[in-house]
PDB file of C-alpha atoms and ligand atoms in Angstrom:
ATOM      1  CA  MET A  62      12.386  15.606  37.087  1.00  0.00           C
ATOM      2  CA  LEU A  63      12.153  19.315  37.871  1.00  0.00           C
ATOM      3  CA  TYR A  64      11.310  20.101  41.510  1.00  0.00           C
ATOM      4  CA  GLU A  65      11.528  23.799  42.073  1.00  0.00           C
ATOM      5  CA  ILE A  66      12.280  26.819  39.956  1.00  0.00           C
ATOM      6  CA  GLN A  67      12.537  30.553  40.525  1.00  0.00           C
ATOM      7  CA  VAL A  68      11.302  32.821  37.735  1.00  0.00           C
ATOM      8  CA  VAL A  69      12.959  36.187  37.291  1.00  0.00           C
ATOM      9  CA  ASN A  70      12.196  37.663  33.857  1.00  0.00           C
ATOM     10  CA  HIS A  71       8.476  37.184  34.267  1.00  0.00           C
ATOM     11  CA  GLY A  72       7.212  40.499  32.898  1.00  0.00           C
ATOM     12  CA  ILE A  73       5.101  41.360  35.952  1.00  0.00           C
ATOM     13  CA  PRO A  74       5.724  45.034  36.786  1.00  0.00           C
ATOM     14  CA  ILE A  75       7.815  45.551  39.916  1.00  0.00           C
ATOM     15  CA  GLU A  76       5.243  47.999  41.360  1.00  0.00           C
ATOM     16  CA  VAL A  77       2.585  45.275  41.238  1.00  0.00           C
ATOM     17  CA  ILE A  78       4.809  42.988  43.308  1.00  0.00           C
ATOM     18  CA  ARG A  79       5.878  45.746  45.714  1.00  0.00           C
ATOM     19  CA  ASN A  80       2.280  46.876  46.229  1.00  0.00           C
ATOM     20  CA  MET A  81       1.245  43.314  47.052  1.00  0.00           C
ATOM     21  CA  ILE A  82       3.901  42.952  49.784  1.00  0.00           C
ATOM     22  CA  ASP A  83       3.330  46.491  51.026  1.00  0.00           C
ATOM     23  CA  VAL A  84      -0.461  46.235  51.317  1.00  0.00           C
ATOM     24  CA  SER A  85      -0.131  42.824  53.032  1.00  0.00           C
ATOM     25  CA  ALA A  86       2.222  44.319  55.623  1.00  0.00           C
ATOM     26  CA  ARG A  87      -0.276  47.105  56.270  1.00  0.00           C
ATOM     27  CA  PHE A  88      -3.152  44.610  56.579  1.00  0.00           C
ATOM     28  CA  PHE A  89      -1.317  42.609  59.275  1.00  0.00           C
ATOM     29  CA  ASN A  90      -0.546  45.897  61.056  1.00  0.00           C
ATOM     30  CA  LEU A  91      -4.221  46.787  61.418  1.00  0.00           C
ATOM     31  CA  PRO A  92      -5.726  46.583  64.902  1.00  0.00           C
ATOM     32  CA  TYR A  93      -6.783  43.048  65.840  1.00  0.00           C
ATOM     33  CA  GLY A  94     -10.469  44.044  65.827  1.00  0.00           C
ATOM     34  CA  GLU A  95     -10.230  44.971  62.160  1.00  0.00           C
ATOM     35  CA  ARG A  96      -8.404  41.781  61.115  1.00  0.00           C
ATOM     36  CA  SER A  97     -10.559  39.460  63.192  1.00  0.00           C
ATOM     37  CA  LYS A  98     -13.702  40.487  61.262  1.00  0.00           C
ATOM     38  CA  TYR A  99     -12.503  38.042  58.618  1.00  0.00           C
ATOM     39  CA  MET A 100     -12.139  34.996  60.850  1.00  0.00           C
ATOM     40  CA  SER A 101     -14.285  32.096  59.714  1.00  0.00           C
ATOM     41  CA  SER A 102     -14.445  28.388  60.329  1.00  0.00           C
ATOM     42  CA  ASP A 103     -15.914  27.822  56.864  1.00  0.00           C
ATOM     43  CA  MET A 104     -13.044  26.407  54.804  1.00  0.00           C
ATOM     44  CA  ALA A 105     -14.737  27.493  51.577  1.00  0.00           C
ATOM     45  CA  ALA A 106     -15.347  31.141  52.619  1.00  0.00           C
ATOM     46  CA  PRO A 107     -14.056  33.671  50.046  1.00  0.00           C
ATOM     47  CA  VAL A 108     -11.976  35.313  52.776  1.00  0.00           C
ATOM     48  CA  ARG A 109     -10.574  33.734  55.927  1.00  0.00           C
ATOM     49  CA  TYR A 110      -8.189  35.224  58.463  1.00  0.00           C
ATOM     50  CA  GLY A 111      -6.469  33.168  61.115  1.00  0.00           C
ATOM     51  CA  THR A 112      -3.897  33.776  63.781  1.00  0.00           C
ATOM     52  CA  SER A 113      -1.746  31.365  65.728  1.00  0.00           C
ATOM     53  CA  LEU A 114      -2.273  33.592  68.760  1.00  0.00           C
ATOM     54  CA  ASN A 115      -5.754  32.252  69.469  1.00  0.00           C
ATOM     55  CA  GLN A 116      -6.026  29.121  67.370  1.00  0.00           C
ATOM     56  CA  ASN A 117      -4.280  26.884  69.846  1.00  0.00           C
ATOM     57  CA  LYS A 118      -6.683  24.072  69.177  1.00  0.00           C
ATOM     58  CA  ASP A 119      -5.051  23.511  65.786  1.00  0.00           C
ATOM     59  CA  ALA A 120      -3.442  20.092  65.850  1.00  0.00           C
ATOM     60  CA  VAL A 121      -0.433  21.500  64.038  1.00  0.00           C
ATOM     61  CA  PHE A 122       0.789  24.649  65.696  1.00  0.00           C
ATOM     62  CA  CYS A 123       2.003  27.168  63.145  1.00  0.00           C
ATOM     63  CA  TRP A 124       3.792  30.328  64.154  1.00  0.00           C
ATOM     64  CA  LYS A 125       1.922  32.521  61.718  1.00  0.00           C
ATOM     65  CA  ASP A 126      -1.067  34.650  60.863  1.00  0.00           C
ATOM     66  CA  PHE A 127      -2.682  34.137  57.491  1.00  0.00           C
ATOM     67  CA  LEU A 128      -5.260  35.632  55.198  1.00  0.00           C
ATOM     68  CA  LYS A 129      -6.785  33.311  52.605  1.00  0.00           C
ATOM     69  CA  LEU A 130      -8.543  34.850  49.647  1.00  0.00           C
ATOM     70  CA  VAL A 131     -10.449  33.076  46.899  1.00  0.00           C
ATOM     71  CA  CYS A 132      -9.434  35.006  43.743  1.00  0.00           C
ATOM     72  CA  HIS A 133     -11.632  33.479  41.055  1.00  0.00           C
ATOM     73  CA  PRO A 134     -13.962  34.659  39.603  1.00  0.00           C
ATOM     74  CA  LEU A 135     -12.631  38.046  40.665  1.00  0.00           C
ATOM     75  CA  SER A 136     -15.849  39.950  40.026  1.00  0.00           C
ATOM     76  CA  ASP A 137     -17.740  37.702  42.487  1.00  0.00           C
ATOM     77  CA  VAL A 138     -15.202  37.655  45.290  1.00  0.00           C
ATOM     78  CA  VAL A 139     -13.566  41.097  45.486  1.00  0.00           C
ATOM     79  CA  SER A 140     -16.448  42.643  47.420  1.00  0.00           C
ATOM     80  CA  HIS A 141     -15.888  40.056  50.211  1.00  0.00           C
ATOM     81  CA  TRP A 142     -12.188  40.918  50.601  1.00  0.00           C
ATOM     82  CA  PRO A 143     -10.991  43.310  53.317  1.00  0.00           C
ATOM     83  CA  SER A 144     -11.960  46.908  52.627  1.00  0.00           C
ATOM     84  CA  SER A 145      -9.050  48.179  54.685  1.00  0.00           C
ATOM     85  CA  PRO A 146      -6.341  49.280  53.848  1.00  0.00           C
ATOM     86  CA  VAL A 147      -8.198  51.299  51.209  1.00  0.00           C
ATOM     87  CA  ASP A 148      -5.937  50.174  48.347  1.00  0.00           C
ATOM     88  CA  PHE A 149      -6.090  46.486  49.406  1.00  0.00           C
ATOM     89  CA  ARG A 150      -8.670  45.225  46.892  1.00  0.00           C
ATOM     90  CA  GLU A 151      -7.172  46.985  43.915  1.00  0.00           C
ATOM     91  CA  SER A 152      -3.558  45.947  44.639  1.00  0.00           C
ATOM     92  CA  VAL A 153      -4.483  42.328  45.318  1.00  0.00           C
ATOM     93  CA  ALA A 154      -6.801  42.020  42.294  1.00  0.00           C
ATOM     94  CA  THR A 155      -4.096  43.408  39.972  1.00  0.00           C
ATOM     95  CA  TYR A 156      -1.555  41.021  41.444  1.00  0.00           C
ATOM     96  CA  ALA A 157      -3.915  38.033  41.085  1.00  0.00           C
ATOM     97  CA  LYS A 158      -4.611  38.825  37.405  1.00  0.00           C
ATOM     98  CA  GLU A 159      -0.946  39.278  36.493  1.00  0.00           C
ATOM     99  CA  THR A 160       0.046  36.116  38.301  1.00  0.00           C
ATOM    100  CA  LYS A 161      -2.683  34.057  36.633  1.00  0.00           C
ATOM    101  CA  TYR A 162      -1.256  35.039  33.255  1.00  0.00           C
ATOM    102  CA  LEU A 163       2.234  33.961  34.345  1.00  0.00           C
ATOM    103  CA  PHE A 164       0.849  30.668  35.707  1.00  0.00           C
ATOM    104  CA  LEU A 165      -0.745  29.881  32.321  1.00  0.00           C
ATOM    105  CA  ARG A 166       2.503  30.618  30.435  1.00  0.00           C
ATOM    106  CA  ILE A 167       4.469  28.299  32.761  1.00  0.00           C
ATOM    107  CA  MET A 168       1.777  25.625  32.363  1.00  0.00           C
ATOM    108  CA  GLU A 169       2.169  25.841  28.565  1.00  0.00           C
ATOM    109  CA  ALA A 170       5.871  25.016  28.958  1.00  0.00           C
ATOM    110  CA  ILE A 171       5.091  22.152  31.333  1.00  0.00           C
ATOM    111  CA  LEU A 172       2.376  20.730  29.050  1.00  0.00           C
ATOM    112  CA  GLU A 173       4.800  20.992  26.137  1.00  0.00           C
ATOM    113  CA  SER A 174       7.419  19.050  28.134  1.00  0.00           C
ATOM    114  CA  LEU A 175       4.804  16.328  28.665  1.00  0.00           C
ATOM    115  CA  GLY A 176       4.035  16.205  24.930  1.00  0.00           C
ATOM    116  CA  LEU A 177       0.486  17.506  25.552  1.00  0.00           C
ATOM    117  CA  TRP A 178       0.696  20.978  24.020  1.00  0.00           C
ATOM    118  CA  GLY A 179       2.735  22.976  21.545  1.00  0.00           C
ATOM    119  CA  ALA A 180       2.797  26.578  20.378  1.00  0.00           C
ATOM    120  CA  THR A 181       2.931  25.639  16.677  1.00  0.00           C
ATOM    121  CA  LYS A 182      -0.269  25.598  14.637  1.00  0.00           C
ATOM    122  CA  ASP A 183      -0.303  21.799  14.272  1.00  0.00           C
ATOM    123  CA  ASP A 184      -0.139  21.304  18.017  1.00  0.00           C
ATOM    124  CA  ARG A 185      -2.813  23.879  18.819  1.00  0.00           C
ATOM    125  CA  THR A 186      -5.701  21.444  18.527  1.00  0.00           C
ATOM    126  CA  PRO A 187      -8.906  22.171  20.468  1.00  0.00           C
ATOM    127  CA  GLU A 188      -8.213  18.984  22.414  1.00  0.00           C
ATOM    128  CA  ASN A 189      -4.728  20.156  23.433  1.00  0.00           C
ATOM    129  CA  ASP A 190      -6.004  23.621  24.318  1.00  0.00           C
ATOM    130  CA  GLU A 191      -8.790  22.238  26.517  1.00  0.00           C
ATOM    131  CA  ILE A 192      -6.727  21.783  29.686  1.00  0.00           C
ATOM    132  CA  LEU A 193      -5.358  25.336  29.404  1.00  0.00           C
ATOM    133  CA  LYS A 194      -8.896  26.642  29.007  1.00  0.00           C
ATOM    134  CA  GLN A 195      -9.960  24.750  32.121  1.00  0.00           C
ATOM    135  CA  LEU A 196      -6.999  26.101  34.069  1.00  0.00           C
ATOM    136  CA  ASP A 197      -7.738  29.622  32.825  1.00  0.00           C
ATOM    137  CA  GLY A 198     -11.219  29.324  34.326  1.00  0.00           C
ATOM    138  CA  GLY A 199      -9.866  27.359  37.274  1.00  0.00           C
ATOM    139  CA  SER A 200      -9.436  28.025  40.946  1.00  0.00           C
ATOM    140  CA  GLN A 201      -6.958  30.576  42.245  1.00  0.00           C
ATOM    141  CA  LEU A 202      -6.469  30.720  45.989  1.00  0.00           C
ATOM    142  CA  MET A 203      -4.206  33.260  47.661  1.00  0.00           C
ATOM    143  CA  VAL A 204      -2.630  32.671  51.052  1.00  0.00           C
ATOM    144  CA  VAL A 205      -0.929  35.714  52.534  1.00  0.00           C
ATOM    145  CA  ASN A 206       1.301  34.556  55.390  1.00  0.00           C
ATOM    146  CA  CYS A 207       2.787  36.669  58.144  1.00  0.00           C
ATOM    147  CA  PHE A 208       5.394  34.968  60.339  1.00  0.00           C
ATOM    148  CA  PRO A 209       6.115  37.128  63.395  1.00  0.00           C
ATOM    149  CA  PRO A 210       9.603  36.929  64.922  1.00  0.00           C
ATOM    150  CA  CYS A 211       9.787  33.972  67.288  1.00  0.00           C
ATOM    151  CA  PRO A 212      11.892  34.124  70.436  1.00  0.00           C
ATOM    152  CA  GLU A 213      12.357  30.335  70.420  1.00  0.00           C
ATOM    153  CA  PRO A 214      12.798  29.486  66.729  1.00  0.00           C
ATOM    154  CA  ASP A 215      13.993  25.952  67.410  1.00  0.00           C
ATOM    155  CA  LEU A 216      10.795  24.999  69.199  1.00  0.00           C
ATOM    156  CA  THR A 217       8.316  25.713  66.439  1.00  0.00           C
ATOM    157  CA  LEU A 218       7.849  26.011  62.702  1.00  0.00           C
ATOM    158  CA  GLY A 219       6.140  28.696  60.630  1.00  0.00           C
ATOM    159  CA  MET A 220       4.599  25.857  58.628  1.00  0.00           C
ATOM    160  CA  PRO A 221       5.186  22.117  59.037  1.00  0.00           C
ATOM    161  CA  PRO A 222       6.313  20.024  56.028  1.00  0.00           C
ATOM    162  CA  HIS A 223       3.559  19.841  53.396  1.00  0.00           C
ATOM    163  CA  SER A 224       2.923  19.888  49.664  1.00  0.00           C
ATOM    164  CA  ASP A 225       0.417  22.292  48.080  1.00  0.00           C
ATOM    165  CA  TYR A 226      -2.768  20.830  46.592  1.00  0.00           C
ATOM    166  CA  GLY A 227      -2.962  22.569  43.168  1.00  0.00           C
ATOM    167  CA  PHE A 228      -1.064  22.373  39.888  1.00  0.00           C
ATOM    168  CA  LEU A 229       1.432  25.163  40.593  1.00  0.00           C
ATOM    169  CA  THR A 230       1.931  27.596  43.447  1.00  0.00           C
ATOM    170  CA  LEU A 231       3.546  30.892  42.573  1.00  0.00           C
ATOM    171  CA  LEU A 232       5.162  32.069  45.744  1.00  0.00           C
ATOM    172  CA  LEU A 233       6.430  35.507  46.567  1.00  0.00           C
ATOM    173  CA  GLN A 234       8.619  35.959  49.627  1.00  0.00           C
ATOM    174  CA  ASP A 235       9.911  39.213  51.082  1.00  0.00           C
ATOM    175  CA  ASP A 236      13.636  39.549  51.836  1.00  0.00           C
ATOM    176  CA  VAL A 237      13.615  37.395  54.991  1.00  0.00           C
ATOM    177  CA  GLU A 238      14.536  33.743  54.455  1.00  0.00           C
ATOM    178  CA  GLY A 239      12.413  30.956  55.911  1.00  0.00           C
ATOM    179  CA  LEU A 240      11.209  28.701  53.080  1.00  0.00           C
ATOM    180  CA  GLN A 241      12.925  25.335  52.815  1.00  0.00           C
ATOM    181  CA  ILE A 242      12.314  22.553  50.324  1.00  0.00           C
ATOM    182  CA  GLN A 243      13.237  18.955  50.765  1.00  0.00           C
ATOM    183  CA  TYR A 244      15.696  17.637  48.236  1.00  0.00           C
ATOM    184  CA  LYS A 245      17.237  14.169  48.529  1.00  0.00           C
ATOM    185  CA  GLY A 246      16.284  14.029  52.193  1.00  0.00           C
ATOM    186  CA  GLU A 247      17.869  17.394  53.090  1.00  0.00           C
ATOM    187  CA  TRP A 248      16.162  20.694  53.865  1.00  0.00           C
ATOM    188  CA  ILE A 249      17.433  23.364  51.456  1.00  0.00           C
ATOM    189  CA  THR A 250      16.750  27.059  52.137  1.00  0.00           C
ATOM    190  CA  VAL A 251      15.340  28.920  49.136  1.00  0.00           C
ATOM    191  CA  GLU A 252      17.190  32.239  49.252  1.00  0.00           C
ATOM    192  CA  PRO A 253      14.845  35.167  48.642  1.00  0.00           C
ATOM    193  CA  MET A 254      15.538  36.901  45.316  1.00  0.00           C
ATOM    194  CA  GLN A 255      13.956  40.304  44.867  1.00  0.00           C
ATOM    195  CA  ASN A 256      10.972  40.420  42.512  1.00  0.00           C
ATOM    196  CA  SER A 257      11.152  36.720  41.699  1.00  0.00           C
ATOM    197  CA  PHE A 258       8.625  33.934  42.102  1.00  0.00           C
ATOM    198  CA  VAL A 259       9.290  30.513  43.503  1.00  0.00           C
ATOM    199  CA  VAL A 260       7.286  27.982  41.484  1.00  0.00           C
ATOM    200  CA  ASN A 261       6.238  24.978  43.544  1.00  0.00           C
ATOM    201  CA  ILE A 262       4.756  21.901  41.927  1.00  0.00           C
ATOM    202  CA  GLY A 263       1.568  20.824  43.671  1.00  0.00           C
ATOM    203  CA  ASP A 264      -0.201  17.480  44.139  1.00  0.00           C
ATOM    204  CA  HIS A 265      -2.629  18.031  41.254  1.00  0.00           C
ATOM    205  CA  LEU A 266       0.208  18.345  38.729  1.00  0.00           C
ATOM    206  CA  GLU A 267       1.767  15.173  40.116  1.00  0.00           C
ATOM    207  CA  ILE A 268      -1.583  13.401  39.581  1.00  0.00           C
ATOM    208  CA  PHE A 269      -2.270  14.963  36.162  1.00  0.00           C
ATOM    209  CA  SER A 270       1.238  14.071  34.900  1.00  0.00           C
ATOM    210  CA  ASN A 271       0.772  10.521  36.276  1.00  0.00           C
ATOM    211  CA  GLY A 272       3.867  11.025  38.428  1.00  0.00           C
ATOM    212  CA  ARG A 273       6.187  12.583  35.822  1.00  0.00           C
ATOM    213  CA  TYR A 274       6.270  15.773  37.913  1.00  0.00           C
ATOM    214  CA  LYS A 275       6.486  15.378  41.685  1.00  0.00           C
ATOM    215  CA  SER A 276       4.963  17.800  44.167  1.00  0.00           C
ATOM    216  CA  VAL A 277       7.551  19.479  46.336  1.00  0.00           C
ATOM    217  CA  LEU A 278       7.672  18.945  50.099  1.00  0.00           C
ATOM    218  CA  HIS A 279       8.366  22.250  51.810  1.00  0.00           C
ATOM    219  CA  ARG A 280       8.230  23.935  55.209  1.00  0.00           C
ATOM    220  CA  VAL A 281       8.830  27.339  56.761  1.00  0.00           C
ATOM    221  CA  ILE A 282      11.208  28.003  59.618  1.00  0.00           C
ATOM    222  CA  VAL A 283      10.811  31.061  61.807  1.00  0.00           C
ATOM    223  CA  ASN A 284      13.207  33.881  62.451  1.00  0.00           C
ATOM    224  CA  PRO A 285      14.219  35.017  65.964  1.00  0.00           C
ATOM    225  CA  ALA A 286      14.402  38.713  65.044  1.00  0.00           C
ATOM    226  CA  LYS A 287      12.528  39.522  61.870  1.00  0.00           C
ATOM    227  CA  LEU A 288       8.939  39.358  60.737  1.00  0.00           C
ATOM    228  CA  ARG A 289       8.533  37.571  57.377  1.00  0.00           C
ATOM    229  CA  LEU A 290       5.778  37.882  54.761  1.00  0.00           C
ATOM    230  CA  SER A 291       4.979  35.533  51.913  1.00  0.00           C
ATOM    231  CA  VAL A 292       2.181  35.319  49.356  1.00  0.00           C
ATOM    232  CA  ALA A 293       1.315  31.888  47.949  1.00  0.00           C
ATOM    233  CA  LEU A 294      -1.030  31.684  44.951  1.00  0.00           C
ATOM    234  CA  LEU A 295      -2.361  28.187  44.370  1.00  0.00           C
ATOM    235  CA  HIS A 296      -3.777  27.417  40.927  1.00  0.00           C
ATOM    236  CA  SER A 297      -5.807  24.453  39.809  1.00  0.00           C
ATOM    237  CA  LEU A 298      -8.878  23.349  37.885  1.00  0.00           C
ATOM    238  CA  PRO A 299     -12.265  24.704  39.022  1.00  0.00           C
ATOM    239  CA  PHE A 300     -13.062  23.544  42.584  1.00  0.00           C
ATOM    240  CA  ASP A 301     -15.766  21.125  41.387  1.00  0.00           C
ATOM    241  CA  TYR A 302     -13.682  19.404  38.679  1.00  0.00           C
ATOM    242  CA  MET A 303     -12.048  16.008  38.996  1.00  0.00           C
ATOM    243  CA  VAL A 304      -8.284  15.926  38.681  1.00  0.00           C
ATOM    244  CA  ARG A 305      -7.012  12.767  37.048  1.00  0.00           C
ATOM    245  CA  PRO A 306      -3.958  11.527  35.144  1.00  0.00           C
ATOM    246  CA  SER A 307      -3.990  12.685  31.513  1.00  0.00           C
ATOM    247  CA  PRO A 308      -5.134   9.672  29.427  1.00  0.00           C
ATOM    248  CA  LYS A 309      -2.253  10.388  27.014  1.00  0.00           C
ATOM    249  CA  LEU A 310       0.258   9.675  29.768  1.00  0.00           C
ATOM    250  CA  ILE A 311      -1.159   6.237  30.533  1.00  0.00           C
ATOM    251  CA  ASP A 312      -0.124   3.141  28.609  1.00  0.00           C
ATOM    252  CA  ASP A 313       1.074  -0.409  29.288  1.00  0.00           C
ATOM    253  CA  ALA A 314       4.505   0.801  30.351  1.00  0.00           C
ATOM    254  CA  ASN A 315       3.019   3.619  32.463  1.00  0.00           C
ATOM    255  CA  PRO A 316      -0.108   2.388  34.193  1.00  0.00           C
ATOM    256  CA  ARG A 317      -2.414   4.857  35.925  1.00  0.00           C
ATOM    257  CA  ARG A 318      -0.827   5.622  39.282  1.00  0.00           C
ATOM    258  CA  TYR A 319      -3.416   7.917  40.948  1.00  0.00           C
ATOM    259  CA  LYS A 320      -7.144   7.874  41.653  1.00  0.00           C
ATOM    260  CA  ASP A 321      -9.431  10.724  40.596  1.00  0.00           C
ATOM    261  CA  THR A 322      -9.634  13.471  43.166  1.00  0.00           C
ATOM    262  CA  ASP A 323     -11.404  16.762  43.648  1.00  0.00           C
ATOM    263  CA  PHE A 324     -11.264  19.694  46.013  1.00  0.00           C
ATOM    264  CA  ALA A 325     -14.109  18.379  48.181  1.00  0.00           C
ATOM    265  CA  THR A 326     -12.129  15.168  48.822  1.00  0.00           C
ATOM    266  CA  PHE A 327      -9.146  17.258  49.856  1.00  0.00           C
ATOM    267  CA  LEU A 328     -11.198  19.453  52.209  1.00  0.00           C
ATOM    268  CA  HIS A 329     -12.763  16.369  53.740  1.00  0.00           C
ATOM    269  CA  TYR A 330      -9.318  14.849  54.201  1.00  0.00           C
ATOM    270  CA  ILE A 331      -7.813  17.873  55.927  1.00  0.00           C
ATOM    271  CA  SER A 332     -10.801  18.310  58.194  1.00  0.00           C
ATOM    272  CA  THR A 333     -10.682  14.691  59.373  1.00  0.00           C
ATOM    273  CA  CYS A 334      -6.956  13.852  59.384  1.00  0.00           C
ATOM    274  CA  GLU A 335      -4.010  15.867  60.507  1.00  0.00           C
ATOM    275  CA  PRO A 336      -2.307  16.977  57.267  1.00  0.00           C
ATOM    276  CA  LYS A 337       1.195  15.586  57.319  1.00  0.00           C
ATOM    277  CA  LYS A 338       3.838  15.720  54.661  1.00  0.00           C
ATOM    278  CA  LYS A 339       2.464  14.315  51.400  1.00  0.00           C
ATOM    279  CA  ASN A 340      -0.120  12.069  53.093  1.00  0.00           C
ATOM    280  CA  PHE A 341      -3.061  13.336  51.086  1.00  0.00           C
ATOM    281  CA  LEU A 342      -1.338  12.516  47.819  1.00  0.00           C
ATOM    282  CA  GLU A 343      -0.292   9.132  49.190  1.00  0.00           C
ATOM    283  CA  SER A 344      -3.977   8.435  49.886  1.00  0.00           C
ATOM    284  CA  ARG A 345      -4.748   9.079  46.194  1.00  0.00           C
ATOM    285  CA  LYS A 346      -2.191   6.542  44.928  1.00  0.00           C
ATOM    286  CA  PHE A 347      -3.038   3.071  43.716  1.00  0.00           C
ATOM    287  CA  THR A 348      -1.019   0.731  45.840  1.00  0.00           C
TER     288      THR A 348
HETATM  289  O1  AKG B 422       6.072  31.178  53.381  1.00  0.00           O
HETATM  290  C1  AKG B 422       6.478  30.461  52.490  1.00  0.00           C
HETATM  291  O2  AKG B 422       7.559  30.682  51.911  1.00  0.00           O
HETATM  292  C2  AKG B 422       5.710  29.243  52.068  1.00  0.00           C
HETATM  293  C3  AKG B 422       4.247  29.299  52.382  1.00  0.00           C
HETATM  294  C4  AKG B 422       3.543  28.040  51.996  1.00  0.00           C
HETATM  295  O3  AKG B 422       4.141  27.019  51.807  1.00  0.00           O
HETATM  296  C5  AKG B 422       2.066  28.008  51.836  1.00  0.00           C
HETATM  297  O4  AKG B 422       1.397  29.021  52.119  1.00  0.00           O
HETATM  298  O5  AKG B 422       1.554  26.947  51.414  1.00  0.00           O
HETATM  299 FE1  FE2 B 423       2.953  25.548  50.797  1.00  0.00          FE
END
């Protein structure tokens, strides 16, 4: 089934997208002392900055700096976000709200393809709408990545092969290529398209769809000359909810293929095992 799509006519104003990239570039240009205020070892902190320049103890060495921002509920988290550049909070909050709306519209299409939702009156039962309601109130985590130019691009990776944990990641890349997805055993470069979003299926959608959708294995290669920025927005159910296969997608011909999982299980997994490829998802499968 579908692995990766790029959305173009998404209705999100171009200025919102440009501001997001522009303010991220200015954040990573701030003096180190300003950026490092947001370093934290607490994986659940509402804001967390990290740099490959002094995180050499990471088991997986990534050639990147990142800023992780919890985006939901916005009113609780915005005051924790960086206060510099001055327009940072406003630009990022606008971007997060617009993108959440787009995420929900894409989820409607996916749920419809699974026979779990429909836009017509008969299909709009409270039961069918429930999952969308949960996703609307669900987690939204932003990862702003900055991949500096790397003099030895063949010796490292911006990010090693992995799949994202949520339902869908909406990914914005600037005009420098670097993202690759694995398709039939080959690494395919996803060419940047201005003002478009790459939609990556995450592990939670694979679990929820009982394997009908597969999460996409992807990685980032580095560039010898150019700095690259990307913004990944991961969407899922609220952090404390269980993700499980939809009961309507389980029957004798399609037995339940995945165990229940929640965000705490994932955090525990990544803090005790080196995250590799789709290992976390593999650990959630019934064998
Ligand atoms: O930089 C990219 O294009 C991808 C980033 C990514 O995969 C992630 O942040 O999970
Ligand atoms: Fe990713």
